[in-house]
PDB file of C-alpha atoms in Angstrom:
ATOM      1  CA  MET A   1      33.707  -5.839 -25.731  1.00  0.00           C
ATOM      2  CA  PHE A   2      33.319  -3.657 -22.582  1.00  0.00           C
ATOM      3  CA  LYS A   3      34.297  -5.773 -19.415  1.00  0.00           C
ATOM      4  CA  PRO A   4      32.645  -3.975 -16.281  1.00  0.00           C
ATOM      5  CA  ASP A   5      34.579  -3.728 -13.006  1.00  0.00           C
ATOM      6  CA  LYS A   6      32.856  -4.834  -9.639  1.00  0.00           C
ATOM      7  CA  VAL A   7      31.857  -1.077  -8.904  1.00  0.00           C
ATOM      8  CA  HIS A   8      30.122  -0.764 -12.288  1.00  0.00           C
ATOM      9  CA  ILE A   9      28.195  -4.164 -11.928  1.00  0.00           C
ATOM     10  CA  ARG A  10      27.184  -2.851  -8.395  1.00  0.00           C
ATOM     11  CA  HIS A  11      25.810   0.235 -10.004  1.00  0.00           C
ATOM     12  CA  CYS A  12      23.872  -1.769 -12.519  1.00  0.00           C
ATOM     13  CA  VAL A  13      22.183  -4.014  -9.669  1.00  0.00           C
ATOM     14  CA  ARG A  14      21.500  -0.697  -7.653  1.00  0.00           C
ATOM     15  CA  LEU A  15      19.673   0.588 -10.983  1.00  0.00           C
ATOM     16  CA  CYS A  16      17.566  -2.719 -10.967  1.00  0.00           C
ATOM     17  CA  PHE A  17      16.739  -2.242  -7.412  1.00  0.00           C
ATOM     18  CA  ASP A  18      15.782   1.238  -7.647  1.00  0.00           C
ATOM     19  CA  GLU A  19      13.339   0.322 -10.451  1.00  0.00           C
ATOM     20  CA  GLY A  20      11.644  -2.499  -8.373  1.00  0.00           C
ATOM     21  CA  LYS A  21      13.178  -5.468 -10.166  1.00  0.00           C
ATOM     22  CA  THR A  22      13.960  -8.617  -8.125  1.00  0.00           C
ATOM     23  CA  ALA A  23      17.454  -9.746  -7.589  1.00  0.00           C
ATOM     24  CA  ALA A  24      17.073 -12.777 -10.211  1.00  0.00           C
ATOM     25  CA  GLU A  25      15.892 -10.141 -12.768  1.00  0.00           C
ATOM     26  CA  ALA A  26      18.882  -8.044 -12.141  1.00  0.00           C
ATOM     27  CA  ARG A  27      21.243 -11.053 -12.550  1.00  0.00           C
ATOM     28  CA  ARG A  28      19.420 -11.961 -15.733  1.00  0.00           C
ATOM     29  CA  ILE A  29      19.642  -8.206 -17.062  1.00  0.00           C
ATOM     30  CA  VAL A  30      23.309  -7.823 -16.239  1.00  0.00           C
ATOM     31  CA  CYS A  31      24.303 -11.146 -17.595  1.00  0.00           C
ATOM     32  CA  SER A  32      22.577 -10.614 -20.771  1.00  0.00           C
ATOM     33  CA  THR A  33      24.098  -7.418 -21.257  1.00  0.00           C
ATOM     34  CA  TYR A  34      27.803  -8.334 -20.344  1.00  0.00           C
ATOM     35  CA  GLY A  35      27.861 -11.884 -20.899  1.00  0.00           C
ATOM     36  CA  GLU A  36      26.823 -15.112 -19.017  1.00  0.00           C
ATOM     37  CA  GLY A  37      28.648 -15.399 -15.477  1.00  0.00           C
ATOM     38  CA  THR A  38      29.099 -11.685 -15.151  1.00  0.00           C
ATOM     39  CA  VAL A  39      27.576 -11.648 -11.669  1.00  0.00           C
ATOM     40  CA  SER A  40      26.229 -14.589  -9.598  1.00  0.00           C
ATOM     41  CA  ALA A  41      22.721 -14.963  -7.990  1.00  0.00           C
ATOM     42  CA  SER A  42      24.130 -14.969  -4.338  1.00  0.00           C
ATOM     43  CA  THR A  43      26.091 -11.750  -5.204  1.00  0.00           C
ATOM     44  CA  CYS A  44      22.783 -10.006  -6.300  1.00  0.00           C
ATOM     45  CA  GLN A  45      21.006 -11.418  -3.296  1.00  0.00           C
ATOM     46  CA  THR A  46      23.723  -9.872  -1.023  1.00  0.00           C
ATOM     47  CA  TRP A  47      23.611  -6.498  -2.590  1.00  0.00           C
ATOM     48  CA  TYR A  48      19.743  -6.474  -2.492  1.00  0.00           C
ATOM     49  CA  GLN A  49      19.875  -7.224   1.182  1.00  0.00           C
ATOM     50  CA  ARG A  50      22.348  -4.344   1.705  1.00  0.00           C
ATOM     51  CA  PHE A  51      20.276  -1.895  -0.213  1.00  0.00           C
ATOM     52  CA  ARG A  52      17.187  -2.863   1.579  1.00  0.00           C
ATOM     53  CA  SER A  53      18.767  -2.276   4.943  1.00  0.00           C
ATOM     54  CA  GLY A  54      19.572   1.428   3.530  1.00  0.00           C
ATOM     55  CA  ASP A  55      23.213   0.657   2.913  1.00  0.00           C
ATOM     56  CA  PHE A  56      24.160   1.968  -0.532  1.00  0.00           C
ATOM     57  CA  ASP A  57      27.883   2.076  -0.015  1.00  0.00           C
ATOM     58  CA  PHE A  58      29.548   0.274  -2.935  1.00  0.00           C
ATOM     59  CA  GLY A  59      32.789  -0.872  -1.269  1.00  0.00           C
ATOM     60  CA  ASP A  60      33.824  -4.091  -0.155  1.00  0.00           C
ATOM     61  CA  GLN A  61      32.478  -5.275   3.111  1.00  0.00           C
ATOM     62  CA  LYS A  62      35.266  -6.722   5.277  1.00  0.00           C
ATOM     63  CA  SER A  63      34.881 -10.288   6.660  1.00  0.00           C
ATOM     64  CA  SER A  64      34.287 -10.949  10.326  1.00  0.00           C
ATOM     65  CA  SER A  65      37.184 -13.395  10.460  1.00  0.00           C
ATOM     66  CA  CYS A  66      39.706 -10.669  10.045  1.00  0.00           C
ATOM     67  CA  THR A  67      42.581  -9.507  12.127  1.00  0.00           C
ATOM     68  CA  ASN A  68      42.562  -6.802  14.740  1.00  0.00           C
ATOM     69  CA  GLY A  69      43.807  -4.271  12.355  1.00  0.00           C
ATOM     70  CA  SER A  70      41.187  -4.507   9.724  1.00  0.00           C
ATOM     71  CA  ARG A  71      38.593  -5.321  12.613  1.00  0.00           C
ATOM     72  CA  SER A  72      38.361  -1.757  13.369  1.00  0.00           C
ATOM     73  CA  ASP A  73      37.700  -0.984   9.775  1.00  0.00           C
ATOM     74  CA  PHE A  74      34.819  -3.565   9.828  1.00  0.00           C
ATOM     75  CA  ASP A  75      33.360  -1.685  12.884  1.00  0.00           C
ATOM     76  CA  ASN A  76      33.804   1.595  11.168  1.00  0.00           C
ATOM     77  CA  ASN A  77      31.934   0.305   8.087  1.00  0.00           C
ATOM     78  CA  ASN A  78      29.190  -1.163  10.256  1.00  0.00           C
ATOM     79  CA  ARG A  79      29.108   2.434  12.183  1.00  0.00           C
ATOM     80  CA  ASN A  80      28.890   4.146   8.794  1.00  0.00           C
ATOM     81  CA  ARG A  81      25.984   1.761   7.557  1.00  0.00           C
ATOM     82  CA  THR A  82      24.251   2.478  10.799  1.00  0.00           C
ATOM     83  CA  ASN A  83      24.513   5.922  10.590  1.00  0.00           C
ATOM     84  CA  HIS A  84      23.541   6.100   6.912  1.00  0.00           C
ATOM     85  CA  THR A  85      20.371   4.063   7.797  1.00  0.00           C
ATOM     86  CA  LYS A  86      19.408   6.402  10.668  1.00  0.00           C
ATOM     87  CA  LYS A  87      19.717   9.319   8.338  1.00  0.00           C
ATOM     88  CA  HIS A  88      17.368   7.468   5.817  1.00  0.00           C
ATOM     89  CA  ASP A  89      15.000   6.997   8.979  1.00  0.00           C
ATOM     90  CA  SER A  90      15.148  10.483  10.060  1.00  0.00           C
ATOM     91  CA  GLN A  91      14.268  11.656   6.678  1.00  0.00           C
ATOM     92  CA  LEU A  92      11.448   9.208   6.460  1.00  0.00           C
ATOM     93  CA  GLU A  93      10.088  10.382   9.763  1.00  0.00           C
ATOM     94  CA  ALA A  94      10.414  14.116   8.599  1.00  0.00           C
ATOM     95  CA  LEU A  95       8.238  13.321   5.582  1.00  0.00           C
ATOM     96  CA  LEU A  96       5.625  11.568   7.591  1.00  0.00           C
ATOM     97  CA  VAL A  97       5.286  14.384  10.156  1.00  0.00           C
ATOM     98  CA  LYS A  98       4.932  16.918   7.364  1.00  0.00           C
ATOM     99  CA  ASN A  99       2.238  14.792   5.365  1.00  0.00           C
ATOM    100  CA  VAL A 100       1.220  11.467   7.020  1.00  0.00           C
ATOM    101  CA  SER A 101      -1.063  10.855   3.937  1.00  0.00           C
ATOM    102  CA  MET A 102       1.833  10.163   1.574  1.00  0.00           C
ATOM    103  CA  THR A 103       1.878   6.653  -0.148  1.00  0.00           C
ATOM    104  CA  VAL A 104       4.829   4.498  -0.089  1.00  0.00           C
ATOM    105  CA  GLU A 105       5.428   5.294  -3.900  1.00  0.00           C
ATOM    106  CA  GLU A 106       5.466   9.098  -2.902  1.00  0.00           C
ATOM    107  CA  LEU A 107       8.136   8.659  -0.319  1.00  0.00           C
ATOM    108  CA  ALA A 108      10.196   6.375  -2.481  1.00  0.00           C
ATOM    109  CA  LYS A 109      10.211   9.404  -5.107  1.00  0.00           C
ATOM    110  CA  ALA A 110      11.020  11.907  -2.413  1.00  0.00           C
ATOM    111  CA  LEU A 111      13.903   9.706  -0.951  1.00  0.00           C
ATOM    112  CA  ARG A 112      14.905   8.609  -4.386  1.00  0.00           C
ATOM    113  CA  VAL A 113      14.867   4.842  -3.220  1.00  0.00           C
ATOM    114  CA  SER A 114      12.964   1.904  -4.271  1.00  0.00           C
ATOM    115  CA  GLN A 115       9.489   1.118  -2.825  1.00  0.00           C
ATOM    116  CA  SER A 116      10.686  -2.196  -1.228  1.00  0.00           C
ATOM    117  CA  ALA A 117      13.191  -0.229   0.685  1.00  0.00           C
ATOM    118  CA  VAL A 118      10.745   2.355   1.843  1.00  0.00           C
ATOM    119  CA  SER A 119       8.378  -0.543   2.912  1.00  0.00           C
ATOM    120  CA  HIS A 120      11.406  -2.248   4.805  1.00  0.00           C
ATOM    121  CA  ARG A 121      12.311   1.103   6.667  1.00  0.00           C
ATOM    122  CA  LEU A 122       8.583   1.594   7.583  1.00  0.00           C
ATOM    123  CA  SER A 123       8.363  -1.713   9.254  1.00  0.00           C
ATOM    124  CA  ALA A 124      11.638  -1.135  11.012  1.00  0.00           C
ATOM    125  CA  ILE A 125      10.047   2.155  12.526  1.00  0.00           C
ATOM    126  CA  GLY A 126       6.744   0.458  13.330  1.00  0.00           C
ATOM    127  CA  MET A 127       4.630   1.911  10.527  1.00  0.00           C
ATOM    128  CA  ILE A 128       2.389  -0.143   8.057  1.00  0.00           C
ATOM    129  CA  GLU A 129       0.366   0.743   5.259  1.00  0.00           C
ATOM    130  CA  ARG A 130      -3.536  -0.028   5.152  1.00  0.00           C
ATOM    131  CA  CYS A 131      -6.079   1.151   2.600  1.00  0.00           C
ATOM    132  CA  GLY A 132      -3.498   3.673   0.901  1.00  0.00           C
ATOM    133  CA  LYS A 133      -2.672   5.310   4.178  1.00  0.00           C
ATOM    134  CA  LEU A 134       0.235   4.949   6.718  1.00  0.00           C
ATOM    135  CA  MET A 135      -0.427   4.190  10.381  1.00  0.00           C
ATOM    136  CA  PRO A 136       1.311   2.742  13.419  1.00  0.00           C
ATOM    137  CA  ARG A 137       1.499  -0.966  13.616  1.00  0.00           C
ATOM    138  CA  GLU A 138       0.490  -1.024  17.251  1.00  0.00           C
ATOM    139  CA  LEU A 139      -2.331   1.476  18.201  1.00  0.00           C
ATOM    140  CA  ASP A 140      -1.587   3.845  20.883  1.00  0.00           C
ATOM    141  CA  GLU A 141      -3.825   4.436  23.841  1.00  0.00           C
ATOM    142  CA  SER A 142      -6.021   7.154  22.485  1.00  0.00           C
ATOM    143  CA  SER A 143      -6.522   5.310  19.180  1.00  0.00           C
ATOM    144  CA  VAL A 144      -7.784   2.101  21.482  1.00  0.00           C
ATOM    145  CA  LEU A 145     -10.275   4.235  23.445  1.00  0.00           C
ATOM    146  CA  SER A 146     -11.614   5.704  20.182  1.00  0.00           C
ATOM    147  CA  ARG A 147     -12.237   2.386  18.686  1.00  0.00           C
ATOM    148  CA  LEU A 148     -13.702   1.065  21.853  1.00  0.00           C
ATOM    149  CA  SER A 149     -16.105   3.840  22.267  1.00  0.00           C
ATOM    150  CA  PHE A 150     -17.345   3.583  18.732  1.00  0.00           C
ATOM    151  CA  CYS A 151     -18.064  -0.170  19.033  1.00  0.00           C
ATOM    152  CA  LEU A 152     -19.944   0.300  22.600  1.00  0.00           C
ATOM    153  CA  ALA A 153     -21.995   3.241  20.874  1.00  0.00           C
ATOM    154  CA  SER A 154     -22.862   1.093  17.878  1.00  0.00           C
ATOM    155  CA  SER A 155     -23.647  -2.183  20.219  1.00  0.00           C
ATOM    156  CA  THR A 156     -26.037   0.237  22.494  1.00  0.00           C
ATOM    157  CA  ARG A 157     -27.794   1.685  19.614  1.00  0.00           C
ATOM    158  CA  GLU A 158     -28.786  -2.046  18.264  1.00  0.00           C
ATOM    159  CA  HIS A 159     -30.051  -2.978  21.594  1.00  0.00           C
ATOM    160  CA  ALA A 160     -32.060   0.009  21.855  1.00  0.00           C
ATOM    161  CA  GLU A 161     -33.607  -0.085  18.311  1.00  0.00           C
ATOM    162  CA  SER A 162     -33.049  -3.056  16.116  1.00  0.00           C
ATOM    163  CA  PHE A 163     -32.808  -2.556  12.531  1.00  0.00           C
ATOM    164  CA  LEU A 164     -36.300  -4.457  12.145  1.00  0.00           C
ATOM    165  CA  TRP A 165     -38.248  -1.564  13.501  1.00  0.00           C
ATOM    166  CA  ARG A 166     -36.494   0.755  11.012  1.00  0.00           C
ATOM    167  CA  LEU A 167     -38.059  -1.232   8.163  1.00  0.00           C
ATOM    168  CA  ILE A 168     -40.942   0.513   6.316  1.00  0.00           C
ATOM    169  CA  VAL A 169     -43.538  -1.919   5.279  1.00  0.00           C
ATOM    170  CA  GLY A 170     -46.677  -0.903   3.190  1.00  0.00           C
ATOM    171  CA  GLY A 171     -49.992  -2.737   3.199  1.00  0.00           C
ATOM    172  CA  GLU A 172     -51.553  -2.156  -0.272  1.00  0.00           C
ATOM    173  CA  LYS A 173     -51.205   0.584  -2.928  1.00  0.00           C
ATOM    174  CA  TRP A 174     -53.621   1.925  -5.443  1.00  0.00           C
ATOM    175  CA  ILE A 175     -52.702   1.615  -9.106  1.00  0.00           C
ATOM    176  CA  THR A 176     -54.343   3.540 -11.914  1.00  0.00           C
ATOM    177  CA  PHE A 177     -55.412   1.154 -14.655  1.00  0.00           C
ATOM    178  CA  ASP A 178     -56.138   2.316 -18.161  1.00  0.00           C
ATOM    179  CA  GLN A 179     -56.851   0.017 -21.131  1.00  0.00           C
ATOM    180  CA  SER A 180     -54.926   1.494 -24.039  1.00  0.00           C
ATOM    181  CA  ASN A 181     -56.317  -1.038 -26.635  1.00  0.00           C
ATOM    182  CA  ARG A 182     -59.924   0.021 -26.397  1.00  0.00           C
ATOM    183  CA  ARG A 183     -62.007   0.752 -29.505  1.00  0.00           C
ATOM    184  CA  LYS A 184     -62.608   4.147 -30.532  1.00  0.00           C
ATOM    185  CA  THR A 185     -66.130   5.310 -29.334  1.00  0.00           C
ATOM    186  CA  SER A 186     -67.783   8.620 -29.369  1.00  0.00           C
ATOM    187  CA  TYR A 187     -69.074   9.633 -26.203  1.00  0.00           C
ATOM    188  CA  LYS A 188     -71.545  12.445 -25.681  1.00  0.00           C
ATOM    189  CA  GLN A 189     -70.252  15.476 -23.631  1.00  0.00           C
ATOM    190  CA  SER A 190     -72.862  14.764 -20.814  1.00  0.00           C
ATOM    191  CA  LYS A 191     -71.465  11.222 -20.315  1.00  0.00           C
ATOM    192  CA  ARG A 192     -68.350  11.086 -18.144  1.00  0.00           C
ATOM    193  CA  VAL A 193     -65.716   8.573 -18.656  1.00  0.00           C
ATOM    194  CA  HIS A 194     -64.752   6.601 -15.585  1.00  0.00           C
ATOM    195  CA  ILE A 195     -61.528   5.157 -14.896  1.00  0.00           C
ATOM    196  CA  ARG A 196     -61.318   1.680 -13.355  1.00  0.00           C
ATOM    197  CA  THR A 197     -58.940   1.065 -10.577  1.00  0.00           C
ATOM    198  CA  ARG A 198     -57.638  -2.074  -9.153  1.00  0.00           C
ATOM    199  CA  THR A 199     -55.915  -2.790  -5.941  1.00  0.00           C
ATOM    200  CA  GLN A 200     -52.775  -4.894  -5.688  1.00  0.00           C
ATOM    201  CA  SER A 201     -51.749  -6.392  -2.310  1.00  0.00           C
ATOM    202  CA  SER A 202     -48.120  -5.972  -1.615  1.00  0.00           C
TER     203      SER A 202
END
């Protein structure tokens, strides 16, 4: 049976991440394919955290308790990860500037990442999805003034003309009454047929 190496397993976890599966589901899929104990739950959680932060480098991350020589490598990895995240953020912002009505699903397809990764990066840059549209988490001054003016206009209109005055009330109405089950009788041409009417109070 094929025994996968660490990089192959990480690619499998990345595939599950892109398909929107959880870390527990990714571990279950990998272990059911390559055998129990192939990957641990903590390892899947660690890689999911890196993927959500925009770090898709499959190399090993150096420990913070390393020597001075390897410390520079650790700093370089962090710097590369930060640059990678900034690159994704710039691509995300460029798509939003081009079309602000794009949904999280559309952004994920355009960037070839999972929806959870897009949601995480949107939250990091101060954007939030409401009613299928993306908008800033905090309103700018123009948006606040626009909402304030709308609320004041609605309040002024309600005080000037209450909704009770806009109700249409009818007193009574005439309804034509015709008895359909009456007997057949012959009328002379000179005799007129009178239709009885009733009034119905509303």
